[in-house]
XYZ file of C-alpha atoms in Angstrom:
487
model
C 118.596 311.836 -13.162
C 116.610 311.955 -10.026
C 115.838 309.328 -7.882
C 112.349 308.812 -6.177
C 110.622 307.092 -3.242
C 110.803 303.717 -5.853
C 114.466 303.682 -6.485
C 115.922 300.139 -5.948
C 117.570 299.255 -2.939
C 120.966 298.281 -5.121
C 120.961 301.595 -6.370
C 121.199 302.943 -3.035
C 123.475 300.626 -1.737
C 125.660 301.287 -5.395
C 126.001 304.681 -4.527
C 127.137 304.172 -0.971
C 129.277 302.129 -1.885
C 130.891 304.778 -4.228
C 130.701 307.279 -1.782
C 133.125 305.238 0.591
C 135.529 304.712 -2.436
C 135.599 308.149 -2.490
C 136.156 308.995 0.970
C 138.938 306.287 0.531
C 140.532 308.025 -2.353
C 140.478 311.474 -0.050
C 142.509 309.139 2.356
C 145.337 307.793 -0.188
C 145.941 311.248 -1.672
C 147.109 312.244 1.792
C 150.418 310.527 1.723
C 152.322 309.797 -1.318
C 152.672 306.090 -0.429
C 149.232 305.601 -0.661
C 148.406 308.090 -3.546
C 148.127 305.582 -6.269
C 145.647 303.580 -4.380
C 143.590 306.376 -3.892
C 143.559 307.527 -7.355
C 142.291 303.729 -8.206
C 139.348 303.954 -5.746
C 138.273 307.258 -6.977
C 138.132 305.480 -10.621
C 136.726 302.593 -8.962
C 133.974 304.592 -7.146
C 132.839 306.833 -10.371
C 132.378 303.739 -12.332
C 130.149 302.240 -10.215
C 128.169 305.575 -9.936
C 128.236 305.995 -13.452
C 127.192 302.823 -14.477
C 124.729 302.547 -12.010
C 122.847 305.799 -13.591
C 122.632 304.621 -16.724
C 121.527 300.768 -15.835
C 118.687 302.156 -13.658
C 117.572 305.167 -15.229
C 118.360 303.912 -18.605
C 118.380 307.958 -19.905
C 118.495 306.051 -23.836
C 115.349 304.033 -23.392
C 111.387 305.990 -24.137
C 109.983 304.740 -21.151
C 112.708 305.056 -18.849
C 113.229 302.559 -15.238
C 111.124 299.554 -15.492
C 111.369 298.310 -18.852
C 114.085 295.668 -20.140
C 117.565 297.206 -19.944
C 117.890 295.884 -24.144
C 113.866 296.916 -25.073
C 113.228 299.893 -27.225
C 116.390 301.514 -27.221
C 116.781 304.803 -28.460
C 119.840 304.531 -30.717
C 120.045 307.761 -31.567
C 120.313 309.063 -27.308
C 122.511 305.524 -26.496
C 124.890 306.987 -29.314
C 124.947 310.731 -27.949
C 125.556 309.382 -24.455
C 128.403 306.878 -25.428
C 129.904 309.528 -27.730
C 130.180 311.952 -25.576
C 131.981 309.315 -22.868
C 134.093 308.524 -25.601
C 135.427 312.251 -26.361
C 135.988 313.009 -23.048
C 138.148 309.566 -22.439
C 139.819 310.212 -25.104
C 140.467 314.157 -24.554
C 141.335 312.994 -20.781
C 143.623 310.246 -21.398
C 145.822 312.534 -24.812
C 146.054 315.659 -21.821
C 146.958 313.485 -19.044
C 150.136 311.712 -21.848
C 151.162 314.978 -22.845
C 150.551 317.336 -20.222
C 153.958 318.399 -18.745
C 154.305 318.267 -14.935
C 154.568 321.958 -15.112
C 151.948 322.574 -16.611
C 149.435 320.572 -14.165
C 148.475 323.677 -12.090
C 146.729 325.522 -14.886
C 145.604 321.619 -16.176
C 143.977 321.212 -12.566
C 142.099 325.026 -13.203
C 140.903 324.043 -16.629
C 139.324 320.851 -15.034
C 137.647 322.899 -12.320
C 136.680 325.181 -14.902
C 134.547 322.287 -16.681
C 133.256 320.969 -13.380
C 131.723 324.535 -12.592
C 130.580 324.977 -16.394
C 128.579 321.571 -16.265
C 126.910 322.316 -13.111
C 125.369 325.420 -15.069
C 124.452 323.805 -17.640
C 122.480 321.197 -15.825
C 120.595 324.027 -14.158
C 120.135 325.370 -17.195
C 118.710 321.999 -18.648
C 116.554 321.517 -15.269
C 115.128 325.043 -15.320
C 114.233 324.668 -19.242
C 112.352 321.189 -18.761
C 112.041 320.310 -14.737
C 109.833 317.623 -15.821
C 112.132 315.576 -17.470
C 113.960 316.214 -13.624
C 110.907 315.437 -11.590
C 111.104 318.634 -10.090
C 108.054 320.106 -10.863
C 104.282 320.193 -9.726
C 101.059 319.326 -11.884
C 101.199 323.111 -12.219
C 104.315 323.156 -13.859
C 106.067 324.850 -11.435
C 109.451 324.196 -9.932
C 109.043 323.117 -6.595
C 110.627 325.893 -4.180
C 113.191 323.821 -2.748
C 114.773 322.977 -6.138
C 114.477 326.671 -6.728
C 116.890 326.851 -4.544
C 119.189 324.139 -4.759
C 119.037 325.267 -8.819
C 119.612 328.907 -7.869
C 122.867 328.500 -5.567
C 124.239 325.732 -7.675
C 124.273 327.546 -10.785
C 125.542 330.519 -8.918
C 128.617 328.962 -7.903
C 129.310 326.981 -10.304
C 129.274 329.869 -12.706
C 131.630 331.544 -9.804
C 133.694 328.421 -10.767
C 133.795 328.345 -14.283
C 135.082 332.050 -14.731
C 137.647 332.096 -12.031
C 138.830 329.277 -13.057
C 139.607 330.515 -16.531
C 141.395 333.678 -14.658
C 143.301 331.319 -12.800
C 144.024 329.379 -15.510
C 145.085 332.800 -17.670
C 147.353 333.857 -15.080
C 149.186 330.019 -14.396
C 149.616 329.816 -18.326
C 151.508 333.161 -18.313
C 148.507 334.697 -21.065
C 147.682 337.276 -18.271
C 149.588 339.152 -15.949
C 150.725 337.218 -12.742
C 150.684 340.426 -10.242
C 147.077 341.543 -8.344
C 144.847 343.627 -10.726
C 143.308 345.564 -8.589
C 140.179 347.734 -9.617
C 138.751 350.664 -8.155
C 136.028 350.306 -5.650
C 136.450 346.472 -6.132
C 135.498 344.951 -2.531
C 131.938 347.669 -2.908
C 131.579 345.973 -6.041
C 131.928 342.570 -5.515
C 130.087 342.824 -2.003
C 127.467 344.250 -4.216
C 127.142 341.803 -6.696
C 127.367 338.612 -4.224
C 124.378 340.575 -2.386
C 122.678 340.771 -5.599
C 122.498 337.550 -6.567
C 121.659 336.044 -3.695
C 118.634 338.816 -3.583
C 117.500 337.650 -6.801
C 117.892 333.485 -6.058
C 115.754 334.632 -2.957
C 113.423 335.762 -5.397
C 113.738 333.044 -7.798
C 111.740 331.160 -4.797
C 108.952 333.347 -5.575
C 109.085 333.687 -9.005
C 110.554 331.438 -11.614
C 111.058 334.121 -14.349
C 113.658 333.443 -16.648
C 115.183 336.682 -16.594
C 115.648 336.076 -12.433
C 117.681 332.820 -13.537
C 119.641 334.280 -16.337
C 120.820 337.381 -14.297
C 121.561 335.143 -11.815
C 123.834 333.132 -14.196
C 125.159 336.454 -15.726
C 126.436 337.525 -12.814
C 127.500 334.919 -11.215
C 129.873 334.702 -14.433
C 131.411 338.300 -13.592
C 131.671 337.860 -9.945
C 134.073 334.840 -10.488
C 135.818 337.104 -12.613
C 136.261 339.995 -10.295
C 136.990 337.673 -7.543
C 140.147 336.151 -9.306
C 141.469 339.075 -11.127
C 142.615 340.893 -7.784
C 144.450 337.535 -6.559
C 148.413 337.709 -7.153
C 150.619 335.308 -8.505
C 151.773 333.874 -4.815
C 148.224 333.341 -3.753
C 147.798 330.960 -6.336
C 148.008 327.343 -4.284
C 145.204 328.665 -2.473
C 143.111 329.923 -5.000
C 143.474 326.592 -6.738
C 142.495 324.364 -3.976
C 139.728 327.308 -2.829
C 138.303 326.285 -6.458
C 138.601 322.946 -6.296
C 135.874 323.359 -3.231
C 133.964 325.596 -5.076
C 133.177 323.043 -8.055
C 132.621 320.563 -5.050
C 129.815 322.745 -3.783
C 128.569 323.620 -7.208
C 128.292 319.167 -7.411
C 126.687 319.259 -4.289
C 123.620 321.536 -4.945
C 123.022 319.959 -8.474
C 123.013 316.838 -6.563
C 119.939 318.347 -4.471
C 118.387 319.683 -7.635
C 118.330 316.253 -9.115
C 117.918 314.256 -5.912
C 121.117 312.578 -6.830
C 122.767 311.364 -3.321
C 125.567 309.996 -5.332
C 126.172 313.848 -6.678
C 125.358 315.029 -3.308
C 127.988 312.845 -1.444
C 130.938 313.634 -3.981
C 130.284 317.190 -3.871
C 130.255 317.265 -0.385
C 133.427 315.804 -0.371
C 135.341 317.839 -2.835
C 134.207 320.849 -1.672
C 135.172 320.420 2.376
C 138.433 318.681 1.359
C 139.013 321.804 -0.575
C 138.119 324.330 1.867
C 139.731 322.359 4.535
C 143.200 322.573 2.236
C 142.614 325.983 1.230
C 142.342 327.066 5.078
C 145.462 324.792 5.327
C 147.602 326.746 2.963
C 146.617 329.747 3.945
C 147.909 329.341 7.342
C 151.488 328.192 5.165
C 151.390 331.682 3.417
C 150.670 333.703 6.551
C 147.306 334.964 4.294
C 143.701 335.378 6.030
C 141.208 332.649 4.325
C 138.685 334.989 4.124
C 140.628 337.683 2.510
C 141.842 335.668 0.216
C 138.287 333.777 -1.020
C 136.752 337.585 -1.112
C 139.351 338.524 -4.057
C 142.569 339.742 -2.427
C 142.208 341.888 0.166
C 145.725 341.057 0.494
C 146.775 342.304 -3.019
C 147.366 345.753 -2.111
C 150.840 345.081 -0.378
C 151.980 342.169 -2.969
C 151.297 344.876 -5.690
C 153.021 346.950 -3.737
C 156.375 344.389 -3.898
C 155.599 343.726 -6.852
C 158.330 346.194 -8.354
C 161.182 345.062 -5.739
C 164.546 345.306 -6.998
C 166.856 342.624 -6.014
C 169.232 344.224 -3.218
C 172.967 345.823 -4.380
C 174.918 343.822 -1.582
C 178.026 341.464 -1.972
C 177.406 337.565 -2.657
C 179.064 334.309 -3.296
C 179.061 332.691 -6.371
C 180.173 329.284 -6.688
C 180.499 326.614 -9.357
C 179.378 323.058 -9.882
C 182.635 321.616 -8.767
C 182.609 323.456 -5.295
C 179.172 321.972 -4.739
C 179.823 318.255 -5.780
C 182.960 318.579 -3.127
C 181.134 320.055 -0.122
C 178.219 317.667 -0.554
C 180.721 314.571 -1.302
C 182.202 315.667 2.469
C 179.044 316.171 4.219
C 177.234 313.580 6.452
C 173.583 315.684 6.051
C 172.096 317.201 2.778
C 168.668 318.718 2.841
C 167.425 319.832 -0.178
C 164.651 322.125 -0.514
C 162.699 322.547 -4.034
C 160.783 324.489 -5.926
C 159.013 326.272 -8.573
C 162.453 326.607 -10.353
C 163.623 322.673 -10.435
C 160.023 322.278 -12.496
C 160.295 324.609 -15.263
C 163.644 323.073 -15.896
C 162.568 319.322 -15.191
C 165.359 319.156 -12.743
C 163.987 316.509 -10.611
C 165.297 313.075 -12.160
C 168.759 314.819 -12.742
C 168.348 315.759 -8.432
C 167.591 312.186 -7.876
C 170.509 310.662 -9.803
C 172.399 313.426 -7.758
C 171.235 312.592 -4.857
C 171.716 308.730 -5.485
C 175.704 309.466 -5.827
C 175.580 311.135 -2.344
C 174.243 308.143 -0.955
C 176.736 305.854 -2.305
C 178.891 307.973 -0.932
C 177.251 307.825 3.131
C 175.903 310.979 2.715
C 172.284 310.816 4.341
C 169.885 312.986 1.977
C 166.666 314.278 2.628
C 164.399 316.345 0.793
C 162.011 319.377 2.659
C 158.673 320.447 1.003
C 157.248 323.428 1.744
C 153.265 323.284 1.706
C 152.982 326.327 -1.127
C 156.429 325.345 -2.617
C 155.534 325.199 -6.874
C 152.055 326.534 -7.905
C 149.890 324.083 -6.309
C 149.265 321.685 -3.279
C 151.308 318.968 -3.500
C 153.349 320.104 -6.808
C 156.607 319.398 -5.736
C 155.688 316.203 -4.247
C 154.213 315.044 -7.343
C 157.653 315.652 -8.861
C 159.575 313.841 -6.868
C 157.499 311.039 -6.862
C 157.620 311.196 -10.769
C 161.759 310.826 -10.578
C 161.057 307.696 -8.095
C 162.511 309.308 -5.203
C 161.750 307.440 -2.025
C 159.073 308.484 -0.017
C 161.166 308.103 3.282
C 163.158 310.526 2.648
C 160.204 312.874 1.727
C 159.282 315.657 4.506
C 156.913 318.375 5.283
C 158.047 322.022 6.728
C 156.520 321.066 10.048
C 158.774 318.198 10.419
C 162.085 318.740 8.766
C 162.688 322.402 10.214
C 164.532 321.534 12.783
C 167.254 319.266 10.715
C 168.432 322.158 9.037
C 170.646 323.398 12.318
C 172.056 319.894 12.137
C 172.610 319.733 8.280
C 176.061 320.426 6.321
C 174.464 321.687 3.018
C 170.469 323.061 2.223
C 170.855 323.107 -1.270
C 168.164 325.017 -2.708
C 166.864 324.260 -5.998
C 164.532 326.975 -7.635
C 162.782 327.766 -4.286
C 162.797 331.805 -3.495
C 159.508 333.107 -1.071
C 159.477 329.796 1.181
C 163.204 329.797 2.074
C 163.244 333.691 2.733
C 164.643 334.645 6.299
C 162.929 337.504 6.024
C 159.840 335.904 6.337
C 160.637 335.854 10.271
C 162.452 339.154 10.488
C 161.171 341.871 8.681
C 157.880 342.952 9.550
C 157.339 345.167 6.716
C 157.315 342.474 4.298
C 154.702 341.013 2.298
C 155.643 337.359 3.492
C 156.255 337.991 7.084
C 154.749 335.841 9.500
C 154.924 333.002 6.408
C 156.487 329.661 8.006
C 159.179 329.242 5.912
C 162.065 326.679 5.604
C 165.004 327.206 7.543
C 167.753 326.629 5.288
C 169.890 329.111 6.495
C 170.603 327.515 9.323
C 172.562 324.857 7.842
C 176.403 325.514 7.599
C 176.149 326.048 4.131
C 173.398 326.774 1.843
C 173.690 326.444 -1.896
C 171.374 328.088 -3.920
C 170.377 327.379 -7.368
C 168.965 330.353 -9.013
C 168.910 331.220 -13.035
C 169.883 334.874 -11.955
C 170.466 337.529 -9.617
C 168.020 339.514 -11.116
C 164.610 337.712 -10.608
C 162.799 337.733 -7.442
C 159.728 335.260 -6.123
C 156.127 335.142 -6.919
C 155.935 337.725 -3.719
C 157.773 340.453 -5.835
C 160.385 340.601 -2.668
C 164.377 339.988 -2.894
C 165.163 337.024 -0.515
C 168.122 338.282 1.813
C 169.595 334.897 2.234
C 171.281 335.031 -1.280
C 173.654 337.481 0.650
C 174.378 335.643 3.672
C 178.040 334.353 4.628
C 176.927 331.190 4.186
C 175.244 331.159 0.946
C 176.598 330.238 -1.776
C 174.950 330.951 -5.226
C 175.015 328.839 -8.045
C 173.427 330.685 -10.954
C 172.509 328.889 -13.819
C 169.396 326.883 -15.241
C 168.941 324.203 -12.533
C 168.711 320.897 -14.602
C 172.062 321.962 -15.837
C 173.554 322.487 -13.144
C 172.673 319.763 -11.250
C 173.603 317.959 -14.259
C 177.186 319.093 -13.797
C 177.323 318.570 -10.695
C 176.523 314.521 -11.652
C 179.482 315.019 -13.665
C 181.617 316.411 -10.925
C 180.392 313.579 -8.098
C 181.086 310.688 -11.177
């Protein structure tokens, strides 16, 4: 629905107002204190904007703004419009009960995948009848400008859409985690990006529909070819690099429908999300642009990608020998990962860490920015077992407790605690900021196996330190025991 030179001041104002809760809910979702009052200003702010469409442009009434909000409604449009609230409330609130924490990184990719999907189809309903948009001329024509805002915003969100489903693939463990590189792939993909922004170029010129549907078409493969190359490791930032690409996608649709309220959310997804993505790239030691151009690092992770865990001598240890070297310790940092949520470790780590504290043990927990398969996963975790927020820190600021600490215990964390992230130059991760747990006198690791290795493909040398200590079994149980051994 566009708005015009007539559009009611209230509407205005309803959609600034919107766009401030939204800038607000940016700001809660920084810390996890404040999280949950973000979330409810988000909610806050698309109900206002939502409601405030259909009051004023009253899309279920013939004659559209200016009649009686109650006269002549079209039953049959008010019902398709309400309906299809309905589903998605209802598909929205079932995935959100049953969805398990581990599963919210490929959850998050499906969502983007929708966000990018509906910005193509409303280009695609706004090139097939622009006068029901406003956005065409006595002549028929689409107005240049909208052209162009139709053109790029159906071009990314297309881009959106089908790299989100790769992503999605590859997080659900239906395709292959490692790089898939194909020959020729950056010629191609240069080729294809400078194809279709040839053609939307041309689009200005002439409004063809075989111009738009190539356009669409391959927009659709590029996101494909963009994803495919990206390894498992790289996948925080390819999440959060599409969360900014459905912002963008919002953002020209906005233009296209001369929606500010579109135009001001998109805008903000899609910088928060390139700001983030630039964030975690600098955490993972990976070039932004490399990365958003389809893997120009994958050559070298496919390259790990075989590793085989080093033949050197190790320590294992048992659940009692960790409950009594914690129990005697005055610092325990514990560092997780991808490992404590597949296993749904992290209430059984609180309760753990609860008996510590009863017994003056000071406990504190280090979060790596790229630790789990998404920004913010292991956060999210932690605040799901109720574990206080104060004793909650980033790399950046619990690094240098480690020297200080009596125990890291490590709990299904492998590429963001690896020393050799700082040492070995011919590795995959180095230059990565990683945690330094093996700086603390002793460092117990919880790891299923010796066998596995991290998302990298590379064996992390710390597991054969003289102070490590490895603790091999599935973490919830172990921690579990070690409960037992504590009580």
């Amino acid at each position: 629905m566009h708005e015009t030179a007539a559009t009611p001041a209230w509407v205005l104002l309803a959609y600034l107002v919107a766009g401030v809760c939204f800038i607000l809910a940016l700001r809660g979702l920084s810390s996890p204190e404040s999280s949950r009052r973000g979330n409810r200003f988000g909610m806050f702010g698309m109900t206002l904007a939502v409601l405030t469409t259909l009051i004023h442009y009253r899309p279920f009434l013939p004659g559209g703004p200016g009649e009686g909000l109650l006269d002549n409604i079209d039953w049959t449009v008010a019902g398709q419009i309400l309906g299809a609230i309905a589903l998605g409330a209802v598909i929205g609130v079932v995935t959100a009960r049953r969805i398990a924490m581990t599963a919210m990184p490929q959850l998050v990719a499906a969502f983007h995948s929708l966000v990018g999907l509906a910005a193509v189809l409303v280009g695609a309903g706004a090139y097939l009848n622009p006068g029901a948009f406003g956005i065409a001329g006595p002549d028929g024509l689409i107005h240049i400008n909208s052209r162009i805002e139709m053109g790029l915003g159906v071009a990314i969100g297309a881009i959106t859409f089908s790299g989100s489903v790769i992503a999605f693939l590859k997080l659900n463990g239906n395709m292959s985690g490692k790089p898939i590189l194909l020959p020729m792939r950056h010629f191609i993909n240069l080729g294809t990006l400078v194809a279709i922004l040839g053609l939307v170029g041309y689009f200005t010129q002439d409004q063809a529909q075989w111009i738009f549907w190539t356009v669409t078409a391959l927009s659709f493969a590029i996101g494909f070819l963009l994803i495919i190359p990206i390894g498992g490791a790289d996948m925080p930032v390819v999440i959060s690099m599409l969360n900014s690409y459905s912002g963008w996608a919002a953002a020209a649709m906005g233009f296209t429908l001369h929606n500010s309220a579109m135009i001001i959310t998109g805008a903000l997804v899609g910088s928060s999300g390139a700001i983030l993505s630039y964030i975690m790239c600098r955490a993972m030691n990976r070039s932004f642009l490399s990365v958003i151009s389809g893997g120009f690092g994958g050559d070298a992770a496919a390259a790990a990608g075989g590793a085989a865990a080093i033949d050197r001598p190790w320590k294992r240890g048992s659940a009692e020998d960790a409950a009594f070297l914690m129990k005697q310790a005055e610092l325990v940092i514990i560092a997780p990962g991808y490992g404590m949520a597949v296993s749904q470790a992290q209430h059984a780590l609180r309760e753990m860490c609860d008996l510590l504290k009863k017994e003056g043990v000071e406990v504190k927990y280090a979060i790596h920015p790229v630790a789990g398969r998404m920004p913010g996963h292991m956060n999210v975790l932690l605040a799901e077992a109720n574990v206080p927020y104060d004793e909650v820190f980033e790399l950046e600021d619990i690094n240098a407790e480690f020297a200080r600490a009596d125990v890291a215990f490590v709990i299904g964390a492998n590429d963001v605690t690896n020393p050799a992230a700082k040492t070995d130059k011919t590795s995959p991760i180095y230059g990565m900021p990683v945690l330094d747990v093996e700086k603390a006198k002793t460092v117990l690791f919880v790891k299923r196996s010796m066998g596995g290795v991290g998302y990298a493909g590379v064996d992390n040398e710390l597991f054969y330190r003289d102070n490590t200590m490895m603790l091999l079994a599935d973490a919830k149980k172990m921690v579990e025991e070690i409960v037992k051994s504590l009580g």
